[in-house]
mmCIF file of C-alpha atoms in Angstrom:
data_model
loop_
_atom_site.group_PDB
_atom_site.id
_atom_site.type_symbol
_atom_site.label_atom_id
_atom_site.label_comp_id
_atom_site.label_asym_id
_atom_site.label_seq_id
_atom_site.Cartn_x
_atom_site.Cartn_y
_atom_site.Cartn_z
ATOM 1 C CA MET A 1 26.920 -58.161 -198.053
ATOM 2 C CA GLN A 2 24.951 -55.291 -197.147
ATOM 3 C CA THR A 3 23.342 -54.571 -194.214
ATOM 4 C CA THR A 4 20.867 -51.912 -193.818
ATOM 5 C CA TRP A 5 19.529 -50.775 -190.416
ATOM 6 C CA LYS A 6 16.282 -48.384 -191.495
ATOM 7 C CA LYS A 7 15.478 -46.597 -188.348
ATOM 8 C CA TRP A 8 19.106 -44.697 -188.912
ATOM 9 C CA CYS A 9 19.346 -45.048 -193.383
ATOM 10 C CA VAL A 10 22.599 -46.312 -192.906
ATOM 11 C CA ASN A 11 24.193 -48.490 -194.953
ATOM 12 C CA TYR A 12 26.607 -51.130 -194.326
ATOM 13 C CA LEU A 13 29.215 -52.688 -196.139
ATOM 14 C CA HIS A 14 30.974 -55.380 -195.306
ATOM 15 C CA THR A 15 33.262 -56.362 -198.040
ATOM 16 C CA GLU A 16 35.036 -52.946 -197.927
ATOM 17 C CA ARG A 17 34.603 -52.498 -193.460
ATOM 18 C CA LYS A 18 32.712 -48.991 -194.756
ATOM 19 C CA VAL A 19 29.634 -46.875 -193.290
ATOM 20 C CA THR A 20 27.572 -45.210 -196.127
ATOM 21 C CA GLN A 21 24.892 -41.957 -196.703
ATOM 22 C CA SER A 22 22.569 -41.690 -193.779
ATOM 23 C CA GLN A 23 21.036 -38.779 -191.800
ATOM 24 C CA HIS A 24 22.280 -39.516 -187.790
ATOM 25 C CA VAL A 25 25.324 -40.774 -189.416
ATOM 26 C CA GLU A 26 27.633 -38.230 -188.042
ATOM 27 C CA GLN A 27 26.314 -39.867 -184.041
ATOM 28 C CA ILE A 28 27.255 -43.758 -185.393
ATOM 29 C CA ILE A 29 30.384 -42.124 -186.179
ATOM 30 C CA GLU A 30 31.174 -40.821 -183.102
ATOM 31 C CA VAL A 31 29.627 -43.558 -181.058
ATOM 32 C CA LEU A 32 32.744 -45.625 -183.152
ATOM 33 C CA SER A 33 35.473 -43.358 -182.643
ATOM 34 C CA LEU A 34 34.472 -43.566 -178.410
ATOM 35 C CA LEU A 35 34.179 -47.412 -178.132
ATOM 36 C CA ASN A 36 37.912 -47.537 -179.594
ATOM 37 C CA ASN A 37 39.043 -45.741 -176.248
ATOM 38 C CA GLU A 38 38.332 -47.006 -173.299
ATOM 39 C CA ASN A 39 34.933 -45.242 -173.226
ATOM 40 C CA THR A 40 32.370 -48.079 -170.700
ATOM 41 C CA VAL A 41 28.216 -47.172 -172.743
ATOM 42 C CA VAL A 42 27.656 -45.264 -169.733
ATOM 43 C CA GLN A 43 30.281 -42.885 -170.611
ATOM 44 C CA ILE A 44 29.794 -43.268 -174.357
ATOM 45 C CA ILE A 45 26.223 -42.151 -173.349
ATOM 46 C CA GLN A 46 27.344 -39.035 -171.623
ATOM 47 C CA LYS A 47 29.521 -37.541 -174.453
ATOM 48 C CA VAL A 48 27.404 -38.111 -178.096
ATOM 49 C CA SER A 49 25.002 -34.596 -177.284
ATOM 50 C CA LYS A 50 22.810 -35.142 -180.071
ATOM 51 C CA SER A 51 21.463 -38.911 -179.168
ATOM 52 C CA SER A 52 19.203 -39.957 -175.983
ATOM 53 C CA GLU A 53 20.478 -43.314 -174.174
ATOM 54 C CA LYS A 54 17.706 -44.694 -175.792
ATOM 55 C CA GLU A 55 19.302 -44.072 -179.217
ATOM 56 C CA VAL A 56 22.742 -44.108 -178.238
ATOM 57 C CA LEU A 57 22.318 -48.593 -176.759
ATOM 58 C CA GLU A 58 20.465 -49.067 -180.819
ATOM 59 C CA ILE A 59 23.802 -48.326 -182.030
ATOM 60 C CA ILE A 60 25.310 -50.200 -179.584
ATOM 61 C CA THR A 61 23.005 -53.114 -180.012
ATOM 62 C CA TRP A 62 23.390 -52.576 -183.480
ATOM 63 C CA LEU A 63 27.073 -52.722 -184.143
ATOM 64 C CA LEU A 64 27.286 -55.493 -182.080
ATOM 65 C CA LYS A 65 24.644 -57.256 -183.705
ATOM 66 C CA ASN A 66 26.275 -56.818 -186.814
ATOM 67 C CA HIS A 67 29.587 -57.908 -185.789
ATOM 68 C CA ILE A 68 31.152 -54.110 -186.953
ATOM 69 C CA VAL A 69 32.720 -54.103 -183.336
ATOM 70 C CA TYR A 70 33.564 -56.163 -180.365
ATOM 71 C CA ASP A 71 32.570 -56.141 -176.789
ATOM 72 C CA SER A 72 36.065 -56.960 -175.553
ATOM 73 C CA ARG A 73 35.116 -58.663 -172.861
ATOM 74 C CA GLU A 74 33.674 -61.954 -174.638
ATOM 75 C CA LEU A 75 37.235 -62.011 -176.503
ATOM 76 C CA TYR A 76 38.795 -62.090 -173.277
ATOM 77 C CA LYS A 77 36.463 -64.995 -172.272
ATOM 78 C CA TRP A 78 36.672 -66.407 -175.641
ATOM 79 C CA PHE A 79 40.347 -66.569 -175.642
ATOM 80 C CA HIS A 80 40.233 -67.667 -171.601
ATOM 81 C CA LYS A 81 38.655 -70.204 -173.196
ATOM 82 C CA VAL A 82 39.883 -71.276 -176.415
ATOM 83 C CA SER A 83 43.872 -70.252 -174.248
ATOM 84 C CA GLN A 84 43.267 -74.215 -172.419
ATOM 85 C CA TYR A 85 42.600 -76.339 -174.588
ATOM 86 C CA PRO A 86 45.753 -75.927 -177.144
ATOM 87 C CA ASP A 87 44.863 -79.201 -178.477
ATOM 88 C CA GLN A 88 42.893 -77.025 -181.302
ATOM 89 C CA PHE A 89 46.100 -75.761 -182.165
ATOM 90 C CA ILE A 90 48.771 -78.312 -181.703
ATOM 91 C CA SER A 91 48.216 -82.528 -180.892
ATOM 92 C CA TRP A 92 49.529 -84.476 -178.513
ATOM 93 C CA GLU A 93 51.644 -86.415 -180.827
ATOM 94 C CA GLN A 94 53.011 -83.214 -181.674
ATOM 95 C CA VAL A 95 54.323 -81.858 -178.878
ATOM 96 C CA SER A 96 56.006 -85.688 -178.451
ATOM 97 C CA TYR A 97 57.365 -85.563 -182.383
ATOM 98 C CA ASN A 98 57.929 -81.446 -181.578
ATOM 99 C CA LEU A 99 60.085 -82.482 -177.846
ATOM 100 C CA ASN A 100 62.449 -84.894 -179.844
ATOM 101 C CA SER A 101 66.152 -83.008 -180.313
ATOM 102 C CA GLU A 102 65.964 -84.677 -183.621
ATOM 103 C CA ILE A 103 63.578 -82.042 -185.358
ATOM 104 C CA GLU A 104 66.087 -79.366 -184.649
ATOM 105 C CA LYS A 105 68.307 -80.960 -187.825
ATOM 106 C CA GLU A 106 65.567 -79.546 -189.739
ATOM 107 C CA GLY A 107 64.675 -76.493 -188.481
ATOM 108 C CA VAL A 108 65.824 -73.273 -191.368
ATOM 109 C CA SER A 109 68.977 -70.867 -190.059
ATOM 110 C CA LEU A 110 68.051 -67.146 -189.248
ATOM 111 C CA PRO A 111 70.206 -64.895 -189.846
ATOM 112 C CA ARG A 112 71.688 -63.002 -186.729
ATOM 113 C CA PRO A 113 70.655 -58.745 -186.947
ATOM 114 C CA ASP A 114 73.382 -56.851 -186.963
ATOM 115 C CA LYS A 115 75.319 -55.754 -183.719
ATOM 116 C CA SER A 116 74.429 -52.298 -182.568
ATOM 117 C CA GLU A 117 73.803 -50.247 -179.011
ATOM 118 C CA LEU A 118 71.076 -51.178 -179.046
ATOM 119 C CA SER A 119 71.496 -54.874 -179.136
ATOM 120 C CA GLU A 120 74.311 -55.104 -176.398
ATOM 121 C CA ILE A 121 71.997 -53.325 -174.074
ATOM 122 C CA LEU A 122 69.394 -55.796 -174.746
ATOM 123 C CA GLU A 123 71.690 -58.430 -174.921
ATOM 124 C CA LYS A 124 72.906 -57.715 -171.161
ATOM 125 C CA ARG A 125 69.333 -56.812 -170.196
ATOM 126 C CA LYS A 126 68.475 -58.308 -166.443
ATOM 127 C CA SER A 127 65.889 -58.550 -164.065
ATOM 128 C CA VAL A 128 66.242 -55.958 -160.939
ATOM 129 C CA ARG A 129 64.050 -56.933 -157.985
ATOM 130 C CA TYR A 130 66.299 -54.628 -155.373
ATOM 131 C CA LEU A 131 63.488 -53.504 -152.706
ATOM 132 C CA GLU A 132 63.898 -51.231 -150.015
ATOM 133 C CA LYS A 133 62.218 -50.206 -147.051
ATOM 134 C CA SER A 134 61.977 -45.750 -147.901
ATOM 135 C CA PRO A 135 59.337 -44.949 -149.400
ATOM 136 C CA ILE A 136 59.518 -43.345 -152.658
ATOM 137 C CA ALA A 137 57.698 -39.818 -153.894
ATOM 138 C CA PHE A 138 54.196 -39.263 -154.704
ATOM 139 C CA LYS A 139 56.211 -37.149 -158.214
ATOM 140 C CA LYS A 140 58.176 -40.333 -159.293
ATOM 141 C CA LEU A 141 55.041 -42.639 -157.978
ATOM 142 C CA ALA A 142 53.011 -40.675 -160.846
ATOM 143 C CA LYS A 143 55.790 -40.753 -162.959
ATOM 144 C CA ILE A 144 55.870 -44.609 -163.240
ATOM 145 C CA LEU A 145 52.711 -45.416 -162.966
ATOM 146 C CA TYR A 146 52.181 -43.219 -166.171
ATOM 147 C CA SER A 147 54.947 -44.558 -168.530
ATOM 148 C CA MET A 148 54.362 -48.210 -167.774
ATOM 149 C CA THR A 149 51.035 -47.600 -169.356
ATOM 150 C CA GLU A 150 50.297 -44.211 -170.865
ATOM 151 C CA VAL A 151 50.438 -43.904 -174.764
ATOM 152 C CA GLU A 152 47.382 -41.012 -175.597
ATOM 153 C CA GLY A 153 44.801 -42.716 -173.562
ATOM 154 C CA ILE A 154 45.423 -46.346 -174.310
ATOM 155 C CA LYS A 155 47.922 -48.516 -173.082
ATOM 156 C CA THR A 156 51.536 -48.813 -174.020
ATOM 157 C CA HIS A 157 50.913 -53.295 -174.630
ATOM 158 C CA ALA A 158 51.595 -54.821 -177.389
ATOM 159 C CA SER A 159 48.800 -55.520 -178.811
ATOM 160 C CA ALA A 160 45.614 -54.824 -180.834
ATOM 161 C CA GLY A 161 45.301 -50.744 -180.497
ATOM 162 C CA GLY A 162 47.062 -51.283 -177.373
ATOM 163 C CA LEU A 163 44.019 -52.058 -175.168
ATOM 164 C CA TYR A 164 45.977 -55.843 -173.046
ATOM 165 C CA PRO A 165 44.062 -56.329 -169.902
ATOM 166 C CA LEU A 166 46.472 -55.165 -167.889
ATOM 167 C CA SER A 167 45.711 -53.049 -164.589
ATOM 168 C CA LEU A 168 48.018 -51.556 -162.579
ATOM 169 C CA TYR A 169 47.656 -52.100 -158.739
ATOM 170 C CA PHE A 170 49.656 -50.785 -156.060
ATOM 171 C CA HIS A 171 49.830 -50.619 -151.746
ATOM 172 C CA THR A 172 50.576 -47.728 -149.508
ATOM 173 C CA PHE A 173 51.777 -49.214 -146.402
ATOM 174 C CA TYR A 174 52.010 -46.223 -144.648
ATOM 175 C CA ASP A 175 49.371 -42.962 -144.276
ATOM 176 C CA THR A 176 50.698 -39.130 -146.061
ATOM 177 C CA GLU A 177 48.815 -36.154 -146.447
ATOM 178 C CA ILE A 178 47.911 -36.955 -150.497
ATOM 179 C CA LEU A 179 47.719 -40.922 -150.257
ATOM 180 C CA PRO A 180 45.723 -42.247 -147.719
ATOM 181 C CA LYS A 181 46.884 -46.204 -146.258
ATOM 182 C CA GLY A 182 45.550 -48.846 -149.210
ATOM 183 C CA THR A 183 45.992 -50.620 -151.676
ATOM 184 C CA TYR A 184 44.834 -48.257 -155.021
ATOM 185 C CA LYS A 185 44.215 -49.277 -158.261
ATOM 186 C CA TYR A 186 45.513 -47.132 -161.276
ATOM 187 C CA HIS A 187 43.271 -44.805 -163.737
ATOM 188 C CA ASN A 188 45.340 -44.282 -166.880
ATOM 189 C CA GLN A 189 43.110 -42.053 -168.882
ATOM 190 C CA SER A 190 42.479 -40.109 -165.641
ATOM 191 C CA HIS A 191 45.206 -40.395 -164.579
ATOM 192 C CA LYS A 192 44.225 -40.526 -160.966
ATOM 193 C CA ALA A 193 44.529 -43.196 -158.626
ATOM 194 C CA ILE A 194 41.747 -44.800 -157.196
ATOM 195 C CA PRO A 195 41.085 -46.798 -153.930
ATOM 196 C CA GLN A 196 40.087 -49.838 -153.947
ATOM 197 C CA LYS A 197 37.756 -51.733 -151.200
ATOM 198 C CA THR A 198 39.254 -54.613 -149.356
ATOM 199 C CA LEU A 199 38.036 -57.324 -147.105
ATOM 200 C CA GLY A 200 38.294 -56.562 -143.585
#
């Protein structure tokens, strides 16, 4: 299947997933690379210097229309909708059947992994929820937040493109010289604590 956008002189070959030829392909490649990271439309418009706002919006609209890129918000909505109805994947009869302990006899035995230092650590790991009232150092907080999310500008969570929709928030109970008391959202790309408005 071939889609042509005459204005931009671009041929997109769906079978090979390649953009071929063009007069303005540099801008399209630039937009694609920015879309592949966590950038808002406003940020993309600002970063693409060789195109006007209207042209960038046209490129994004065309890419979406031809299913070359997808709006992550729509994917999240779709996943949320689909995950609410598990019967699309497995019926209640199948659930009932699978809960029967007799079915375990039909299973395929899997080889146990070789013992290693890492496997022993994993087997012995425990969840720790020890909380202290004493505050932690600002530098230590920054390191924890960075370690939990940052990997080359994207998130560390195991998901397609490292873009798992998890946001980190934290609350400070005391005013300090650097961070006033309040709730903050961690922005991993800029490595900043963004103050959040609270009710009341």
